[in-house]
PDB file of C-alpha atoms and ligand atoms in Angstrom:
ATOM      1  CA  THR A   1    -102.473-145.685 176.328  1.00 95.00           C
ATOM      2  CA  GLU A   2    -102.318-143.132 173.612  1.00 95.00           C
ATOM      3  CA  GLN A   3     -98.883-142.394 174.589  1.00 97.00           C
ATOM      4  CA  THR A   4     -97.813-146.027 173.982  1.00 98.00           C
ATOM      5  CA  MET A   5     -99.981-146.327 171.199  1.00 98.00           C
ATOM      6  CA  ASN A   6     -97.768-143.250 169.594  1.00 98.00           C
ATOM      7  CA  ALA A   7     -94.509-145.037 170.669  1.00 98.00           C
ATOM      8  CA  ILE A   8     -95.585-148.137 168.490  1.00 98.00           C
ATOM      9  CA  ALA A   9     -96.479-146.013 165.348  1.00 98.00           C
ATOM     10  CA  GLN A  10     -93.418-144.441 165.519  1.00 98.00           C
ATOM     11  CA  LYS A  11     -91.488-147.496 165.723  1.00 98.00           C
ATOM     12  CA  VAL A  12     -93.467-149.034 162.712  1.00 98.00           C
ATOM     13  CA  ALA A  13     -93.362-145.834 160.768  1.00 98.00           C
ATOM     14  CA  ARG A  14     -89.119-146.282 161.019  1.00 98.00           C
ATOM     15  CA  CYS A  15     -89.276-150.192 160.063  1.00 98.00           C
ATOM     16  CA  SER A  16     -87.441-151.776 158.080  1.00 98.00           C
ATOM     17  CA  ARG A  17     -88.070-155.613 159.118  1.00 98.00           C
ATOM     18  CA  CYS A  18     -88.813-156.659 155.702  1.00 98.00           C
ATOM     19  CA  VAL A  19     -89.073-155.779 152.375  1.00 98.00           C
ATOM     20  CA  LEU A  20     -92.215-154.212 152.366  1.00 98.00           C
ATOM     21  CA  ALA A  21     -90.535-151.514 153.650  1.00 98.00           C
ATOM     22  CA  LYS A  22     -88.406-150.772 150.645  1.00 98.00           C
ATOM     23  CA  THR A  23     -92.031-150.120 148.407  1.00 98.00           C
ATOM     24  CA  ARG A  24     -94.460-148.397 150.530  1.00 98.00           C
ATOM     25  CA  LYS A  25     -95.607-144.866 150.468  1.00 98.00           C
ATOM     26  CA  ASN A  26     -96.792-144.767 154.259  1.00 98.00           C
ATOM     27  CA  THR A  27     -97.105-147.146 157.108  1.00 98.00           C
ATOM     28  CA  VAL A  28    -100.587-148.135 157.976  1.00 98.00           C
ATOM     29  CA  PRO A  29    -100.282-148.844 162.018  1.00 98.00           C
ATOM     30  CA  GLY A  30    -104.112-148.760 162.893  1.00 98.00           C
ATOM     31  CA  PHE A  31    -106.826-146.357 163.900  1.00 98.00           C
ATOM     32  CA  GLY A  32    -109.866-146.112 166.114  1.00 98.00           C
ATOM     33  CA  SER A  33    -110.419-146.105 169.829  1.00 98.00           C
ATOM     34  CA  PHE A  34    -107.696-146.210 172.396  1.00 98.00           C
ATOM     35  CA  GLN A  35    -110.488-147.998 174.662  1.00 98.00           C
ATOM     36  CA  PRO A  36    -111.816-150.569 172.029  1.00 98.00           C
ATOM     37  CA  LEU A  37    -114.152-152.762 173.121  1.00 98.00           C
ATOM     38  CA  VAL A  38    -113.266-154.875 169.761  1.00 98.00           C
ATOM     39  CA  MET A  39    -110.213-154.962 167.895  1.00 99.00           C
ATOM     40  CA  VAL A  40    -110.728-155.781 163.758  1.00 99.00           C
ATOM     41  CA  ILE A  41    -107.860-157.212 162.309  1.00 98.00           C
ATOM     42  CA  GLY A  42    -107.441-157.410 158.480  1.00 98.00           C
ATOM     43  CA  GLU A  43    -104.422-158.654 156.379  1.00 98.00           C
ATOM     44  CA  GLY A  44    -102.339-155.495 155.521  1.00 98.00           C
ATOM     45  CA  PRO A  45    -102.999-152.234 153.400  1.00 98.00           C
ATOM     46  CA  GLY A  46    -103.960-151.408 149.936  1.00 98.00           C
ATOM     47  CA  ALA A  47    -103.101-149.217 147.651  1.00 98.00           C
ATOM     48  CA  ASP A  48    -105.950-146.548 149.351  1.00 98.00           C
ATOM     49  CA  GLU A  49    -104.359-147.441 152.485  1.00 98.00           C
ATOM     50  CA  ASP A  50    -100.884-147.020 151.457  1.00 98.00           C
ATOM     51  CA  GLU A  51    -101.559-143.513 150.147  1.00 98.00           C
ATOM     52  CA  THR A  52    -103.512-142.167 153.380  1.00 98.00           C
ATOM     53  CA  GLY A  53    -101.549-144.427 155.960  1.00 98.00           C
ATOM     54  CA  LEU A  54    -105.152-145.540 157.239  1.00 98.00           C
ATOM     55  CA  PRO A  55    -106.569-149.108 157.647  1.00 98.00           C
ATOM     56  CA  PHE A  56    -109.642-150.278 155.372  1.00 98.00           C
ATOM     57  CA  VAL A  57    -110.420-147.104 153.713  1.00 98.00           C
ATOM     58  CA  GLY A  58    -111.252-148.457 149.990  1.00 96.00           C
ATOM     59  CA  ALA A  59    -113.935-150.340 148.708  1.00 97.00           C
ATOM     60  CA  ALA A  60    -113.188-153.307 151.540  1.00 98.00           C
ATOM     61  CA  GLY A  61    -112.938-150.673 154.138  1.00 98.00           C
ATOM     62  CA  LYS A  62    -116.644-149.037 153.296  1.00 98.00           C
ATOM     63  CA  LEU A  63    -118.141-152.706 153.589  1.00 98.00           C
ATOM     64  CA  LEU A  64    -116.308-153.288 156.685  1.00 98.00           C
ATOM     65  CA  ASP A  65    -117.932-150.338 157.881  1.00 98.00           C
ATOM     66  CA  LYS A  66    -121.328-151.155 157.032  1.00 98.00           C
ATOM     67  CA  MET A  67    -120.795-154.162 158.543  1.00 98.00           C
ATOM     68  CA  LEU A  68    -119.676-152.885 161.724  1.00 98.00           C
ATOM     69  CA  GLU A  69    -122.389-150.356 161.807  1.00 98.00           C
ATOM     70  CA  ALA A  70    -125.005-153.093 161.609  1.00 97.00           C
ATOM     71  CA  ILE A  71    -123.733-154.825 164.914  1.00 98.00           C
ATOM     72  CA  SER A  72    -123.560-151.033 166.433  1.00 98.00           C
ATOM     73  CA  LEU A  73    -119.571-150.875 166.157  1.00 98.00           C
ATOM     74  CA  SER A  74    -117.637-148.294 164.599  1.00 98.00           C
ATOM     75  CA  ARG A  75    -113.495-147.378 164.305  1.00 98.00           C
ATOM     76  CA  ASP A  76    -114.761-143.895 165.630  1.00 97.00           C
ATOM     77  CA  THR A  77    -116.534-145.015 168.763  1.00 97.00           C
ATOM     78  CA  ASN A  78    -115.552-148.473 170.108  1.00 97.00           C
ATOM     79  CA  CYS A  79    -113.651-150.209 167.859  1.00 98.00           C
ATOM     80  CA  TYR A  80    -109.655-150.371 166.723  1.00 98.00           C
ATOM     81  CA  ILE A  81    -108.963-151.527 162.929  1.00 98.00           C
ATOM     82  CA  ALA A  82    -105.687-152.942 162.687  1.00 98.00           C
ATOM     83  CA  ASN A  83    -103.738-155.176 159.897  1.00 98.00           C
ATOM     84  CA  ILE A  84    -101.405-158.294 160.443  1.00 98.00           C
ATOM     85  CA  VAL A  85     -98.571-156.417 158.219  1.00 98.00           C
ATOM     86  CA  LYS A  86     -98.505-152.486 158.605  1.00 98.00           C
ATOM     87  CA  CYS A  87     -97.063-151.781 154.958  1.00 98.00           C
ATOM     88  CA  ARG A  88     -98.612-152.584 151.582  1.00 98.00           C
ATOM     89  CA  PRO A  89     -97.611-155.827 149.521  1.00 98.00           C
ATOM     90  CA  PRO A  90     -96.683-155.286 146.116  1.00 98.00           C
ATOM     91  CA  ASN A  91     -99.783-156.014 143.708  1.00 97.00           C
ATOM     92  CA  ASN A  92    -101.834-156.439 146.655  1.00 96.00           C
ATOM     93  CA  ARG A  93    -100.360-160.231 147.097  1.00 98.00           C
ATOM     94  CA  THR A  94    -100.878-162.137 150.260  1.00 98.00           C
ATOM     95  CA  PRO A  95     -97.951-161.292 152.633  1.00 98.00           C
ATOM     96  CA  LEU A  96     -95.527-163.931 152.826  1.00 98.00           C
ATOM     97  CA  PRO A  97     -94.853-165.902 156.169  1.00 98.00           C
ATOM     98  CA  GLU A  98     -91.576-163.532 156.977  1.00 98.00           C
ATOM     99  CA  GLU A  99     -93.391-160.523 156.556  1.00 98.00           C
ATOM    100  CA  ALA A 100     -96.390-161.439 158.724  1.00 98.00           C
ATOM    101  CA  ASP A 101     -93.726-162.695 161.015  1.00 98.00           C
ATOM    102  CA  ALA A 102     -91.789-159.616 161.256  1.00 98.00           C
ATOM    103  CA  CYS A 103     -94.299-157.432 161.883  1.00 98.00           C
ATOM    104  CA  ILE A 104     -96.958-159.337 164.083  1.00 98.00           C
ATOM    105  CA  SER A 105     -95.343-158.274 167.454  1.00 98.00           C
ATOM    106  CA  PHE A 106     -96.298-154.505 166.648  1.00 98.00           C
ATOM    107  CA  LEU A 107     -99.963-155.728 166.613  1.00 98.00           C
ATOM    108  CA  GLU A 108     -99.393-157.982 169.305  1.00 98.00           C
ATOM    109  CA  ALA A 109     -98.319-154.978 171.266  1.00 98.00           C
ATOM    110  CA  GLN A 110    -101.188-153.247 170.122  1.00 98.00           C
ATOM    111  CA  ILE A 111    -103.774-155.899 171.393  1.00 98.00           C
ATOM    112  CA  HIS A 112    -101.912-156.287 174.438  1.00 98.00           C
ATOM    113  CA  ILE A 113    -102.230-152.395 175.063  1.00 98.00           C
ATOM    114  CA  LEU A 114    -105.520-151.903 174.255  1.00 98.00           C
ATOM    115  CA  LYS A 115    -107.582-155.274 175.832  1.00 98.00           C
ATOM    116  CA  PRO A 116    -110.068-155.329 173.257  1.00 98.00           C
ATOM    117  CA  LYS A 117    -113.276-157.653 175.194  1.00 98.00           C
ATOM    118  CA  LEU A 118    -113.641-159.485 171.291  1.00 98.00           C
ATOM    119  CA  ILE A 119    -111.086-159.574 168.103  1.00 99.00           C
ATOM    120  CA  LEU A 120    -112.656-160.232 164.867  1.00 99.00           C
ATOM    121  CA  ALA A 121    -110.203-161.716 162.480  1.00 98.00           C
ATOM    122  CA  ALA A 122    -111.380-160.727 158.947  1.00 98.00           C
ATOM    123  CA  GLY A 123    -110.140-163.361 156.527  1.00 98.00           C
ATOM    124  CA  ARG A 124    -107.428-166.360 156.343  1.00 98.00           C
ATOM    125  CA  THR A 125    -104.272-164.343 157.033  1.00 98.00           C
ATOM    126  CA  ALA A 126    -105.737-162.695 159.685  1.00 98.00           C
ATOM    127  CA  ALA A 127    -106.967-165.716 160.927  1.00 98.00           C
ATOM    128  CA  GLN A 128    -103.820-167.978 161.135  1.00 98.00           C
ATOM    129  CA  ASN A 129    -101.464-165.454 161.886  1.00 98.00           C
ATOM    130  CA  LEU A 130    -103.217-164.462 164.852  1.00 98.00           C
ATOM    131  CA  LEU A 131    -103.995-167.931 166.034  1.00 98.00           C
ATOM    132  CA  LYS A 132    -100.802-169.468 164.605  1.00 98.00           C
ATOM    133  CA  THR A 133    -102.341-172.231 162.514  1.00 98.00           C
ATOM    134  CA  THR A 134    -102.662-173.316 158.646  1.00 97.00           C
ATOM    135  CA  GLU A 135    -106.512-174.753 159.531  1.00 97.00           C
ATOM    136  CA  ALA A 136    -108.811-173.391 156.679  1.00 98.00           C
ATOM    137  CA  LEU A 137    -110.865-170.681 156.724  1.00 97.00           C
ATOM    138  CA  GLY A 138    -113.956-172.534 156.570  1.00 95.00           C
ATOM    139  CA  ARG A 139    -112.896-174.717 159.338  1.00 96.00           C
ATOM    140  CA  LEU A 140    -112.064-171.673 161.491  1.00 98.00           C
ATOM    141  CA  ARG A 141    -115.122-169.939 161.296  1.00 96.00           C
ATOM    142  CA  GLY A 142    -118.261-170.468 163.170  1.00 89.00           C
ATOM    143  CA  THR A 143    -116.913-170.659 166.765  1.00 95.00           C
ATOM    144  CA  PHE A 144    -115.182-168.421 169.110  1.00 98.00           C
ATOM    145  CA  ARG A 145    -111.389-169.237 169.682  1.00 98.00           C
ATOM    146  CA  ASP A 146    -109.146-167.986 172.137  1.00 98.00           C
ATOM    147  CA  TYR A 147    -106.517-165.476 171.688  1.00 98.00           C
ATOM    148  CA  ASN A 148    -104.181-165.075 174.891  1.00 98.00           C
ATOM    149  CA  GLY A 149    -107.354-165.048 176.595  1.00 98.00           C
ATOM    150  CA  ILE A 150    -109.466-162.885 174.551  1.00 98.00           C
ATOM    151  CA  PRO A 151    -112.485-164.717 172.334  1.00 98.00           C
ATOM    152  CA  LEU A 152    -111.592-164.195 168.621  1.00 98.00           C
ATOM    153  CA  LEU A 153    -114.228-164.779 165.713  1.00 98.00           C
ATOM    154  CA  VAL A 154    -112.729-165.396 162.440  1.00 98.00           C
ATOM    155  CA  THR A 155    -115.257-164.067 159.091  1.00 98.00           C
ATOM    156  CA  TYR A 156    -114.908-163.321 155.949  1.00 98.00           C
ATOM    157  CA  HIS A 157    -112.503-160.665 154.695  1.00 98.00           C
ATOM    158  CA  PRO A 158    -114.809-157.909 153.627  1.00 98.00           C
ATOM    159  CA  SER A 159    -112.748-158.011 150.053  1.00 98.00           C
ATOM    160  CA  ALA A 160    -113.904-161.557 149.516  1.00 98.00           C
ATOM    161  CA  LEU A 161    -117.393-160.453 149.924  1.00 98.00           C
ATOM    162  CA  LEU A 162    -117.150-158.164 147.279  1.00 98.00           C
ATOM    163  CA  ARG A 163    -115.888-160.807 145.128  1.00 98.00           C
ATOM    164  CA  ASP A 164    -118.295-163.211 145.901  1.00 98.00           C
ATOM    165  CA  VAL A 165    -121.663-161.948 146.989  1.00 97.00           C
ATOM    166  CA  SER A 166    -123.015-165.355 148.334  1.00 98.00           C
ATOM    167  CA  LEU A 167    -120.536-165.145 151.484  1.00 98.00           C
ATOM    168  CA  LYS A 168    -122.555-162.399 152.476  1.00 97.00           C
ATOM    169  CA  ARG A 169    -125.165-164.290 154.440  1.00 97.00           C
ATOM    170  CA  PRO A 170    -122.658-166.378 155.928  1.00 98.00           C
ATOM    171  CA  ALA A 171    -120.946-163.268 157.342  1.00 98.00           C
ATOM    172  CA  TRP A 172    -124.012-161.969 158.540  1.00 98.00           C
ATOM    173  CA  GLU A 173    -124.646-165.182 160.485  1.00 98.00           C
ATOM    174  CA  ASP A 174    -120.503-164.419 162.095  1.00 98.00           C
ATOM    175  CA  LEU A 175    -121.400-161.115 162.585  1.00 98.00           C
ATOM    176  CA  LYS A 176    -125.151-162.278 164.369  1.00 98.00           C
ATOM    177  CA  LEU A 177    -122.856-164.407 166.703  1.00 98.00           C
ATOM    178  CA  PHE A 178    -120.195-161.966 167.328  1.00 98.00           C
ATOM    179  CA  ARG A 179    -123.185-159.487 168.271  1.00 98.00           C
ATOM    180  CA  ALA A 180    -124.365-161.729 170.805  1.00 98.00           C
ATOM    181  CA  GLU A 181    -121.235-162.697 172.743  1.00 98.00           C
ATOM    182  CA  LEU A 182    -120.624-158.816 172.723  1.00 97.00           C
ATOM    183  CA  LEU A 183    -123.894-158.248 174.553  1.00 97.00           C
ATOM    184  CA  ARG A 184    -123.517-161.212 176.544  1.00 97.00           C
ATOM    185  CA  LEU A 185    -120.105-159.920 177.885  1.00 97.00           C
ATOM    186  CA  VAL A 186    -121.203-156.075 177.913  1.00 96.00           C
ATOM    187  CA  PRO A 187    -125.281-155.777 177.884  1.00 96.00           C
ATOM    188  CA  ASP A 188    -125.369-152.479 177.048  1.00 95.00           C
ATOM    189  CA  TYR A 189    -122.676-151.894 174.822  1.00 96.00           C
ATOM    190  CA  ALA A 190    -125.035-150.820 172.014  1.00 93.00           C
ATOM    191  CA  LYS A 191    -126.650-148.125 174.662  1.00 90.00           C
ATOM    192  CA  ASP A 192    -125.542-144.622 173.023  1.00 78.00           C
ATOM    193  CA  PHE A 193    -124.584-145.779 169.380  1.00 85.00           C
ATOM    194  CA  ILE A 194    -126.330-143.471 166.884  1.00 81.00           C
ATOM    195  CA  LYS A 195    -126.099-145.076 163.471  1.00 78.00           C
ATOM    196  CA  LYS A 196    -125.012-142.676 160.286  1.00 69.00           C
TER     197      LYS A 196
HETATM  198  N1  LIG B 201    -107.470-155.074 153.324  1.00 92.23           N
HETATM  199  C1  LIG B 201    -107.158-154.779 154.624  1.00 92.23           C
HETATM  200  O1  LIG B 201    -106.842-156.311 155.198  1.00 92.23           O
HETATM  201  N2  LIG B 201    -106.864-154.468 154.965  1.00 92.23           N
HETATM  202  C2  LIG B 201    -106.842-152.774 155.003  1.00 92.23           C
HETATM  203  O2  LIG B 201    -106.560-152.171 155.737  1.00 92.23           O
HETATM  204  C3  LIG B 201    -107.206-152.527 153.604  1.00 92.23           C
HETATM  205  C4  LIG B 201    -107.836-153.736 153.120  1.00 92.23           C
END
């Protein structure tokens, strides 16, 4: 698994399938456990991620880590975190369909290798591209969907929660639903999780 994941990251580092390759500083293949219970999928790198080559390390990333910790998940123990596109879109714009389409086979390969028990899709871009749908975020939330046999839950992107605090309560409801399914599938998953 480690070798295959590293090979994917090396292919990403050399990728020039879309225009985002021209403006990136670093590619951001993903980070976390190579035996993850959960994969968390966001939209794409921002400025901090482009600088470091690591996903979700800016303000949204700090919030994401708090959200995951609340349900006994973390990138250092039982999660792998990645994005739909692996290079920063200029000005943090939403990735264009052709950019997402050019990139998503890397993510698909990572999901296939890592075989998480559950997927958490953060925000509309992640949800729509993974599920190949144009359904609205509000309709995609609330129930588990299927991603190639893996249950997938859609929730708000942490950046949206930072912009609109009224979304925090519904997002917490999503996380509780996610935790309940995780507990159903892996009853002792939180057993030796130590909160920071
Ligand atoms: N937002 C994302 O969607 N992904 C990141 O990696 C960081 C911020």
